[in-house]
Coordinates of C-alpha atoms and ligand atoms in Angstrom, one line a residue:
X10 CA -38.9 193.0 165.4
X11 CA -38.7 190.5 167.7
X12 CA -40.8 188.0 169.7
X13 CA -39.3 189.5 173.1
X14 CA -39.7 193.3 171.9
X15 CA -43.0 192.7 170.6
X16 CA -43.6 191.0 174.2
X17 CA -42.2 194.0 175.8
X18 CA -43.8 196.7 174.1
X19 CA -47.6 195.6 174.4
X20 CA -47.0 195.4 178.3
X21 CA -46.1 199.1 178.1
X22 CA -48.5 199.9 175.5
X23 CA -51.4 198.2 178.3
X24 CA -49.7 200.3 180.9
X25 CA -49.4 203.8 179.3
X26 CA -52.5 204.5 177.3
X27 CA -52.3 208.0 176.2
X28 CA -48.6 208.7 176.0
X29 CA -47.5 208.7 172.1
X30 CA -44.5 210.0 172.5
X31 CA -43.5 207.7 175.6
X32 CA -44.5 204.6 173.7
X33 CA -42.4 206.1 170.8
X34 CA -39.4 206.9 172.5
X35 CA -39.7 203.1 174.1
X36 CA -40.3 201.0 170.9
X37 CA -36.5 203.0 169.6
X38 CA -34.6 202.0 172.4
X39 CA -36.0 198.6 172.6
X40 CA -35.8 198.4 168.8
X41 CA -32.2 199.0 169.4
X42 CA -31.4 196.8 172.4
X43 CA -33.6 193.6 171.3
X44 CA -29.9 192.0 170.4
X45 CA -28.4 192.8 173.9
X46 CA -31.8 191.4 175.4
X47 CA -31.5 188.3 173.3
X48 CA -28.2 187.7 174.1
X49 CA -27.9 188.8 178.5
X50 CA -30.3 186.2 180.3
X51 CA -29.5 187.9 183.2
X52 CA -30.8 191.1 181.6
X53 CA -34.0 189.0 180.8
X54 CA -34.8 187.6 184.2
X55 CA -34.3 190.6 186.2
X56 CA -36.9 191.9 183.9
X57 CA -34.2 194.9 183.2
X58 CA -36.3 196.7 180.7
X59 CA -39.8 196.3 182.6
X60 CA -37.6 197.7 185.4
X61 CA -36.0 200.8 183.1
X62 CA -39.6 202.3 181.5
X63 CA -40.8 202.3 185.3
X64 CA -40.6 206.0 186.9
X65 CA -39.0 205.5 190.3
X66 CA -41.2 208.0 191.3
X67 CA -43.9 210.4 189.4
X68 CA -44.6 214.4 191.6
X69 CA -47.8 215.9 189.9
X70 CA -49.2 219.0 191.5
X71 CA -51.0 222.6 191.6
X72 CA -49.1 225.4 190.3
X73 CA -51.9 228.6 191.8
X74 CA -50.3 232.1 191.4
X75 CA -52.0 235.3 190.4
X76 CA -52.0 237.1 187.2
X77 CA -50.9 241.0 186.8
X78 CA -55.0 241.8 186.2
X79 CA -55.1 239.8 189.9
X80 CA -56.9 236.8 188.1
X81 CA -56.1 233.4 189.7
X82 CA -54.0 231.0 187.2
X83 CA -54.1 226.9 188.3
X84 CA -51.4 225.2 186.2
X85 CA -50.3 221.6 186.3
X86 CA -46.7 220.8 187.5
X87 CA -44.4 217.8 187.2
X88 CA -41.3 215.8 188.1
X89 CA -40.6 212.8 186.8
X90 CA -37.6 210.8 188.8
X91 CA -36.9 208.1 186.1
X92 CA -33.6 206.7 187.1
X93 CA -31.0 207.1 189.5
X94 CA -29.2 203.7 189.2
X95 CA -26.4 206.0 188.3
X96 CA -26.3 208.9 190.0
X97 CA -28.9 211.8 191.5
X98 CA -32.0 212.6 188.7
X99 CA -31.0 215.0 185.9
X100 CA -32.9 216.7 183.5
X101 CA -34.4 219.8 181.9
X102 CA -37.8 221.3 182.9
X103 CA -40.1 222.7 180.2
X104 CA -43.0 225.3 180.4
X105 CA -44.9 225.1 177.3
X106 CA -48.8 224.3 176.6
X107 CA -48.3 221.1 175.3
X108 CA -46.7 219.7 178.2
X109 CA -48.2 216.4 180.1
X110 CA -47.2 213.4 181.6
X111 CA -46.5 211.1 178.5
X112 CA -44.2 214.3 177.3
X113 CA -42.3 214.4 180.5
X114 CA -41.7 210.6 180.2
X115 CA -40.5 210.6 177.0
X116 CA -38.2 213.5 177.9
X117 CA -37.0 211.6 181.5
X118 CA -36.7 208.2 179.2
X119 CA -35.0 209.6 176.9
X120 CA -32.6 211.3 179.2
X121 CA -31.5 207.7 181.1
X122 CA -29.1 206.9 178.6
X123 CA -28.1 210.3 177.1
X124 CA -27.0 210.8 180.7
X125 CA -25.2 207.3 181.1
X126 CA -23.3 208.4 177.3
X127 CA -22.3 211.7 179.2
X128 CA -19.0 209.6 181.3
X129 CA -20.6 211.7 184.2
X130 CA -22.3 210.1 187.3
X131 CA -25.9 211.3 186.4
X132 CA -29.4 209.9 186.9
X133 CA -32.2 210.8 185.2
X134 CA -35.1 212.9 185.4
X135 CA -37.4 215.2 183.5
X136 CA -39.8 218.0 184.8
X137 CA -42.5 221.0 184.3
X138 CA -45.7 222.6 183.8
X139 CA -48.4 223.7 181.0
X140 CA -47.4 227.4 181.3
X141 CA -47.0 229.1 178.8
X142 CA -44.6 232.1 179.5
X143 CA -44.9 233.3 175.9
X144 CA -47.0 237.1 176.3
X145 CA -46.3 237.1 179.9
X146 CA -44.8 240.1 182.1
X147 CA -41.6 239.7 183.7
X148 CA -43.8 239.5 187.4
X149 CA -45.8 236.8 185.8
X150 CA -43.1 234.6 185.5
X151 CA -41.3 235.2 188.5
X152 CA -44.6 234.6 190.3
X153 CA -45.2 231.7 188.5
X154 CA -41.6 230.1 188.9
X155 CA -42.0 230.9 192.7
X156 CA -45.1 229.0 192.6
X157 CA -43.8 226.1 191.2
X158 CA -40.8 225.8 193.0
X159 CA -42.9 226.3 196.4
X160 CA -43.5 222.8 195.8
X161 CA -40.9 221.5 193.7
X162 CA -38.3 222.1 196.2
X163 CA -39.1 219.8 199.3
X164 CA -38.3 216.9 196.3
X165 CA -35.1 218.1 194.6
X166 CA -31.7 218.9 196.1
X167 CA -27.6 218.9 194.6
X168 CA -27.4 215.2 195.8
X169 CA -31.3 213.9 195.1
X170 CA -32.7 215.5 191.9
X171 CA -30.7 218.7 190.0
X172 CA -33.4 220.2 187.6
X173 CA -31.8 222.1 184.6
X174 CA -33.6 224.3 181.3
X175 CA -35.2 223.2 178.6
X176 CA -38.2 224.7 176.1
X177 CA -39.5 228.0 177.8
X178 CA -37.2 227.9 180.7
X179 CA -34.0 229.5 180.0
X180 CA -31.5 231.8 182.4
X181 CA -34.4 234.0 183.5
X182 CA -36.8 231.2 185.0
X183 CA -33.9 229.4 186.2
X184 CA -33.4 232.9 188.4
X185 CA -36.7 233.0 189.5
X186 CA -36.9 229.2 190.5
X187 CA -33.2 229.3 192.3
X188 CA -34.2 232.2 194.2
X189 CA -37.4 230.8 196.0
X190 CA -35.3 227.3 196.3
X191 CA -32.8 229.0 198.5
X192 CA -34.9 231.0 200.4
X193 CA -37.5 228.2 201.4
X194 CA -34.5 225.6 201.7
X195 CA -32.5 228.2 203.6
X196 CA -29.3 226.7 201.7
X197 CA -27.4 228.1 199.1
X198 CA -26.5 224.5 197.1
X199 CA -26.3 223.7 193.5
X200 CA -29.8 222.4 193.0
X201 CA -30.1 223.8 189.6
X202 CA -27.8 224.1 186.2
X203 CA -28.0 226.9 184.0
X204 CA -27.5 229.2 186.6
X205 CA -25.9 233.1 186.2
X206 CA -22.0 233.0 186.1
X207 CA -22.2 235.2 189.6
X208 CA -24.1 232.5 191.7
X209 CA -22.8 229.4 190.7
X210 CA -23.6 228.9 187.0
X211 CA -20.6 227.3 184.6
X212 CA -19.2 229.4 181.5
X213 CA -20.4 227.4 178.0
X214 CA -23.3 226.0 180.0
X215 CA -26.1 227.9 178.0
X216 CA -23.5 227.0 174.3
X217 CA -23.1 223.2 175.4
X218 CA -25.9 221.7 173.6
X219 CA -25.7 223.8 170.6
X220 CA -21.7 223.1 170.4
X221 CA -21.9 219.3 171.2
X222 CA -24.1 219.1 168.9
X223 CA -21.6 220.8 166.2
X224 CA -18.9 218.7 167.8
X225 CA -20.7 215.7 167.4
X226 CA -21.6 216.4 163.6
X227 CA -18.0 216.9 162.7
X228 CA -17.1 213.5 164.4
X229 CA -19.5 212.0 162.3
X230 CA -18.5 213.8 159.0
X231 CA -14.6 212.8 160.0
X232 CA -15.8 209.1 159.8
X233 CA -16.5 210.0 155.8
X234 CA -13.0 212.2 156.1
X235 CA -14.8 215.4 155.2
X236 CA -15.3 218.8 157.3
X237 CA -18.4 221.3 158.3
X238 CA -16.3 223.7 156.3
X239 CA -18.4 225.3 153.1
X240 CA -21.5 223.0 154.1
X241 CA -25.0 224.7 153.8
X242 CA -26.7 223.7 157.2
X243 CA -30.4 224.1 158.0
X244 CA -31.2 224.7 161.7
X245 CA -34.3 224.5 162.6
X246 CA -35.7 226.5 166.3
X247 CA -34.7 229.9 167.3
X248 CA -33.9 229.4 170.9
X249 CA -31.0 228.2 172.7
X250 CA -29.9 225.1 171.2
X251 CA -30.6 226.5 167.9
X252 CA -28.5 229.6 168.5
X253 CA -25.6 228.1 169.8
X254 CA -25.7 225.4 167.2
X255 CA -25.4 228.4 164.6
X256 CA -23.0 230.1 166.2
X257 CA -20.1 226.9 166.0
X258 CA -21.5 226.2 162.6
X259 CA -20.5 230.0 161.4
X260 CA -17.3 228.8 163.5
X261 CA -16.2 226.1 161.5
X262 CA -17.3 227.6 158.6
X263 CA -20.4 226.2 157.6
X264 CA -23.4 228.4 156.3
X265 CA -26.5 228.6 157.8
X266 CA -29.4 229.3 155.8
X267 CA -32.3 228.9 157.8
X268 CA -33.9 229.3 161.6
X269 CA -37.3 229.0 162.8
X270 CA -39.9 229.5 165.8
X271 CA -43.8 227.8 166.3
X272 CA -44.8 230.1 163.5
X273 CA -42.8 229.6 160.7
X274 CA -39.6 230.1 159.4
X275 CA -37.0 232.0 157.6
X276 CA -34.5 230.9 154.9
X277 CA -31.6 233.4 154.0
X278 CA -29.9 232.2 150.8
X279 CA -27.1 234.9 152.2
X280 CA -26.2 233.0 155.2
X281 CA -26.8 234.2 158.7
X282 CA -23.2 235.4 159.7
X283 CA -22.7 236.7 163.7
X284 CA -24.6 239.8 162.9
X285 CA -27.7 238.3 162.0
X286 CA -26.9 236.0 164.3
X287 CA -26.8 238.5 167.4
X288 CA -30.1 239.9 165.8
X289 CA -32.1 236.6 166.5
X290 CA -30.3 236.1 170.0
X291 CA -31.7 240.0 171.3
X292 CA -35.3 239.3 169.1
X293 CA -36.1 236.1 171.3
X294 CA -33.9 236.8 174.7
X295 CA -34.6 240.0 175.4
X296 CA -37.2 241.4 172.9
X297 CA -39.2 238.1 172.9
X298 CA -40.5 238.6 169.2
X299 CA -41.2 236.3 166.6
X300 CA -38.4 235.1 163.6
X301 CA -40.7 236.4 160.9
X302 CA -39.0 239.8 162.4
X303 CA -35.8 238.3 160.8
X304 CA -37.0 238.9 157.0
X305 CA -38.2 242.1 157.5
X306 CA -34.6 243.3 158.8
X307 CA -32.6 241.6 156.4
X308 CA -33.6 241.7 152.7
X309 CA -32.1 238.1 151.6
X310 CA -34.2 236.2 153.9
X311 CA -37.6 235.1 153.3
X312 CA -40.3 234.5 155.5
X313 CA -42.4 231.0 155.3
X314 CA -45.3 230.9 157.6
X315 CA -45.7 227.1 158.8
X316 CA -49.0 227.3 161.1
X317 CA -51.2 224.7 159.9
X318 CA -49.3 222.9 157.4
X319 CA -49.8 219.2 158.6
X320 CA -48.6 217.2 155.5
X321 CA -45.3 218.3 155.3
X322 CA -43.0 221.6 156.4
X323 CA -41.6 223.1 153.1
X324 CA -38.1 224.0 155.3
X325 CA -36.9 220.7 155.2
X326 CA -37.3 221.0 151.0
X327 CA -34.7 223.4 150.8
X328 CA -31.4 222.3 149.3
X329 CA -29.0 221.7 151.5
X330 CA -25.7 219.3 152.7
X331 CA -26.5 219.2 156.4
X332 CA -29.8 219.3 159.0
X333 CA -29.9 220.3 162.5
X334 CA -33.6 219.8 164.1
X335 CA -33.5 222.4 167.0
X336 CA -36.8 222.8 168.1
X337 CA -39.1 220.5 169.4
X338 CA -40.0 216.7 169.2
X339 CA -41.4 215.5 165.6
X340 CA -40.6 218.2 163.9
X341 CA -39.4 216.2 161.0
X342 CA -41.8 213.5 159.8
X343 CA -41.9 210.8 157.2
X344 CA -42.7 213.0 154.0
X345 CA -39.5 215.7 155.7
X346 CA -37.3 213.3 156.2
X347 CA -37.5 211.7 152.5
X348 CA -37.5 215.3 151.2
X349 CA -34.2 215.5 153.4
X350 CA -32.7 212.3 151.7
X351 CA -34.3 213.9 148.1
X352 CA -32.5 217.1 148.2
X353 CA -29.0 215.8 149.1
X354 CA -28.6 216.2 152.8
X355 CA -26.3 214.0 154.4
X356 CA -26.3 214.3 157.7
X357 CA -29.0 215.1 160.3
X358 CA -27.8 215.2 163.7
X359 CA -30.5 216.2 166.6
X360 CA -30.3 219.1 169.1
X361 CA -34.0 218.2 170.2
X362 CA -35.6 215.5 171.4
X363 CA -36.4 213.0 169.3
X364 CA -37.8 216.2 166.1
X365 CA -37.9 212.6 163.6
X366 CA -40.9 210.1 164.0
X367 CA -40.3 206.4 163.8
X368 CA -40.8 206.1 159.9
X369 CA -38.5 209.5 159.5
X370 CA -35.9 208.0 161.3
X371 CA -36.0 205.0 159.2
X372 CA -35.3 206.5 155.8
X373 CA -32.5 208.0 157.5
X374 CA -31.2 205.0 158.3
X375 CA -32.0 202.8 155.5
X376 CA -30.6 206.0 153.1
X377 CA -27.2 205.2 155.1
X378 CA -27.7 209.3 156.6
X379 CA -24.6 210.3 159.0
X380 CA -27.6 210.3 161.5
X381 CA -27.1 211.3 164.9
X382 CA -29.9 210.7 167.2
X383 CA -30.5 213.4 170.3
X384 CA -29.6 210.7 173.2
X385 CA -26.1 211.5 171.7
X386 CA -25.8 214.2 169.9
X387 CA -27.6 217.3 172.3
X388 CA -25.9 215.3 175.4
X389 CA -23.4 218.2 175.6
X390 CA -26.0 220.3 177.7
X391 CA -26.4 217.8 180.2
X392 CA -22.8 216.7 180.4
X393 CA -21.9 220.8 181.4
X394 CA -24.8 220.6 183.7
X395 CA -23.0 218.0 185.4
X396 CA -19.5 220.2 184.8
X397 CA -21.9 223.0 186.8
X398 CA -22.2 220.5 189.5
X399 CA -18.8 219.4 189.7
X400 CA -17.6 223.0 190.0
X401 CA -20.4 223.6 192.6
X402 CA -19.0 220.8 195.2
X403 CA -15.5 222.3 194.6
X404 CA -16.9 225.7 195.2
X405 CA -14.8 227.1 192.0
X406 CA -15.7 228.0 188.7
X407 CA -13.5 226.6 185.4
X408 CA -12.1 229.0 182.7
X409 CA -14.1 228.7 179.5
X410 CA -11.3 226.9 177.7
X411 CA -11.2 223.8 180.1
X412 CA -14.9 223.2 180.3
X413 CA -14.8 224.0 176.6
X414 CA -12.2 221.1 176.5
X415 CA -14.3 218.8 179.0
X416 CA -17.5 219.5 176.5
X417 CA -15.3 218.7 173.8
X418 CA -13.4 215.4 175.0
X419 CA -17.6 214.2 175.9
X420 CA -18.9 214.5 172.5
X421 CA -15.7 212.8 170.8
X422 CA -16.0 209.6 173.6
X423 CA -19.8 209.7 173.1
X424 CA -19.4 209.3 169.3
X425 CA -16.8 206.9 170.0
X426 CA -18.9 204.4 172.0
X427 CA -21.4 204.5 170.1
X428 CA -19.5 203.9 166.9
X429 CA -17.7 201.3 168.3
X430 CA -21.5 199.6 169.3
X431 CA -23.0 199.8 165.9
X432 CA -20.2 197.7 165.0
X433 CA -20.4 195.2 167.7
X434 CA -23.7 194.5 166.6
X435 CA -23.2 194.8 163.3
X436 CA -24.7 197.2 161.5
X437 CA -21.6 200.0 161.7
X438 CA -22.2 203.7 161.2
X439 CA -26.1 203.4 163.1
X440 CA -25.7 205.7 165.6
X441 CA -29.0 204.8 166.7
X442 CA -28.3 201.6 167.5
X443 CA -24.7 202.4 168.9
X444 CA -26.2 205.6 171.6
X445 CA -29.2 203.4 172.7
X446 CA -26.9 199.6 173.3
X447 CA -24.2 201.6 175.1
X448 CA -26.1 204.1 177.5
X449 CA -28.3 201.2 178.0
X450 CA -25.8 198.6 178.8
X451 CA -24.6 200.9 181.5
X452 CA -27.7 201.8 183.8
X453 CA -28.6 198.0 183.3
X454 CA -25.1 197.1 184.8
X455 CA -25.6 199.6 187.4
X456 CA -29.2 198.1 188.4
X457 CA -27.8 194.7 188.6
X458 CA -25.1 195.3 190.8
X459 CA -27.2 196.8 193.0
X460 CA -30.1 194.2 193.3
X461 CA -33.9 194.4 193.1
X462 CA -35.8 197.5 193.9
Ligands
NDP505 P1 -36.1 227.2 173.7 O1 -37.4 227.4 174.5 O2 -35.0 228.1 174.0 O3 -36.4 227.3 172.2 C1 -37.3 226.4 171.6 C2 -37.5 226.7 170.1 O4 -38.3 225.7 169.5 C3 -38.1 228.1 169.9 O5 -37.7 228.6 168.6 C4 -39.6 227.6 169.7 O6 -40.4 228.6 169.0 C5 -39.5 226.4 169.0 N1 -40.6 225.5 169.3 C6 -41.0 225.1 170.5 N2 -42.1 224.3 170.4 C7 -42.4 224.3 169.1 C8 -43.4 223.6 168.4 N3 -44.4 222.9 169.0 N4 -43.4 223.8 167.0 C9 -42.4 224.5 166.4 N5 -41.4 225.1 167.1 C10 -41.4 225.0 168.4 O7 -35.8 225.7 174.0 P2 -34.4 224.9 173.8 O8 -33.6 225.5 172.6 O9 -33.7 224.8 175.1 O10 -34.9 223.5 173.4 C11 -35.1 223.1 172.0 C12 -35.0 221.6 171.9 O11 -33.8 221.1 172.4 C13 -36.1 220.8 172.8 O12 -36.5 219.6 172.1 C14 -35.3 220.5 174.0 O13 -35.9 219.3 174.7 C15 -33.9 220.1 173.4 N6 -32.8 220.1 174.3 C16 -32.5 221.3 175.0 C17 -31.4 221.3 175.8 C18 -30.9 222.5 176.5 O14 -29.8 222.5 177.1 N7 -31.7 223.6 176.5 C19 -30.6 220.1 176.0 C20 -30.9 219.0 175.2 C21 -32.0 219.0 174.4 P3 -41.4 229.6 169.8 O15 -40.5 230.6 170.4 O16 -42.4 230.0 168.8 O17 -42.0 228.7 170.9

């Protein structure tokens, strides 16, 4: 690493104690960038990176709502406005335990230059709360949702800060959360993505990261001229990015021989075709159950619980061509990701956020992996979000096909940039490198232009 990098990363290392996962996602993009530092004084003395790991702004407050036993519940909520060099703040919000600040600005980092990849004019942003809506009612969550937004809202709005999904919120929350939004804001306005197709939502928007990512796979795999068709694919997750990630996968003919959840996971030497497939989608959207359900319905899958195994997960063992991490951020660590590389996979391309740690990543790279990091690869959510909000200013909704076609053209020209980027800087077919230079290079541009602040 670099002089400058090393510089630049101890400063934010002084400044965010505490934050892992920040400091992680920070040393890969500046990793990446250190040639385009070295080389743009200009990025260098208006101090672009001390500028770009900066929140513009950081909302933490108290989430109080009541419990259906009429015990009082005090969560923690969150927005963090990252960057909006580009356009208004953009980005998921997650309910889950383990969320905290250093999460949220790894997730809002993160999301700067996925969202400058996109070709759409979005900021960045990343928000939530340590709620766990798994075991709670239906009431629960709406009271909780209405909680948060009774805040949330006097900071958001379809021209300042457009909050989306992510882990734990899905179309039900987002229900919930639009719902008090309008009624406190007495304005019916596209403040959120993910909404339902009868008040305002976009048709693909709850496939587009699950596709892109598919999409984006196959570009990669075109660069080697070979197809998805007859590979054996390993998905991890059993939510929404993992289900739609199966469902083009059994689309292009691939075969999918594995899902999971927190517990564990389930590999079905079979393949999960669109029957098995619709099982999992009414077991965790409607029925809320747990994939170990999976193996007992279908004999040729078997269960693997995963609770506790620190070392390694024995799911990324399994033999297979292709791996799509779909659940949650280090999911694949060092010992995975060589067991990956030992086995025969090929490609890994991410639908979560960073699932690889920093020394995973690495033999992915230095193994010569098709490897498509999440910045680029699970940008198609984000990019139909902001298809949502261009079909919310028209006040018209697209037919499936063209935003289908939109999602599509955004995953080719996000592969294509960053292609063309790992060859600039020399080290052709790292993806890595390519997605971080040319998202960043954009928002820096941006922040020049428009001065100091
Ligand atoms: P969901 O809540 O729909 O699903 C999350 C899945 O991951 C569930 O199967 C869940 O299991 C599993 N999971 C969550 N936390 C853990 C954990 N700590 N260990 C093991 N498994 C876990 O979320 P999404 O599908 O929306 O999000 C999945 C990933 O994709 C996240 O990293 C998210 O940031 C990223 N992403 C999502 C986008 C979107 O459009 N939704 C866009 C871009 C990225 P369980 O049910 O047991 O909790």
């Amino acid at each position: 690493m670099s002089a400058l990098v090393d510089d630049l990363l101890a400063d934010v290392e002084a400044k965010n104690p505490h934050q892992p996962e920040f400091l992680q996602a920070v040393e890969e993009v500046a990793t990446a960038i250190a040639p385009v530092l070295e080389k743009n004084e200009r990025y260098r003395q208006e101090k672009i990176f001390q500028r770009i790991v900066e929140p513009e702004r950081v909302i933490s407050f108290r989430v109080c709502w009541m419990d259906d036993r009429g015990d009082i519940q005090v969560n923690r909520g969150y927005r963090v406005q990252m960057n909006s060099a580009i356009g208004p703040y953009k980005g998921g919000l997650r309910f889950h335990p383990s969320v905290n600040l250093g999460i949220l600005k790894f997730l809002a980092f993160e999301q700067v230059f996925k969202n400058a990849l996109t070709t759409l004019p979005l900021g960045a942003g990343k928000g939530g709360a340590d709620f766990d809506p798994k075991g709670k009612s239906d009431y629960e969550v709406m009271r909780f949702c209405q909680a948060f937004m009774s805040e949330l809202f006097r900071h958001i709005g379809p021209e300042r800060d457009v909050p989306a999904g992510d882990i734990g919120v899905g179309g039900r929350e987002i229900g919930y959360l639009f719902g008090t939004y309008r009624r406190l804001d007495n304005h019916f306005e596209g403040v959120l993505t993910g909404k339902g197709l009868n008040w305002g939502g976009s048709l693909i928007r709850p496939e587009a990261t699950g596709y892109g990512n598919v999409y984006f796979a196959a570009e990669m795999l075109n660069t080697r001229n070979t197809t998805l068709e007859g590979k054996t694919c390993l998905v991890s997750g059993s939510g929404n990015v993992a289900q739609y990630t199966i469902e083009k996968l059994i689309e292009l003919g691939a075969k999918v021989v594995s899902c999971s959840d927190s517990n564990g996971y389930v590999y079905d030497e079979a393949g999960i075709d669109r029957t098995k497939l619709s099982f999992i989608m009414d077991l965790k959207n409607k029925r809320r159950g747990r994939i170990k359900e999976f193996a007992d319905q279908f004999s040729s899958a078997e269960y693997v619980a995963t609770n506790g195994t620190t070392d390694h997960n024995p799911l990324w063992k399994q033999k297979a061509d292709c791996a799509f991490p779909s659940a949650t951020q280090n999911e694949i660590n060092a010992t995975d990701a060589a067991n990956l590389v030992d086995s025969g996979v090929t490609l890994v391309s991410e639908g979560a956020n960073m699932p690889v740690t920093a020394e995973g990543a690495h033999h992915f790279l230095e193994a010569k992996l098709l490897y498509g990091p999440g910045k680029a690869a699970n940008a198609g959510g984000v990019a139909v979000s902001g298809l949502e909000m261009a079909q919310n200013s028209q006040r018209l909704g697209w037919r499936r096909e063209d935003v289908d076609g939109h999602l599509h053209r955004i995953m080719k020209s996000i592969h294509t940039v960053s292609r063309d980027a790992s060859e600039t800087y020399g080290q052709p077919g790292n993806y890595v490198l390519g997605a971080n230079v040319a998202g960043f290079t954009k928002v820096a541009d941006a922040m020049l232009e428009q001065g100091i602040g």
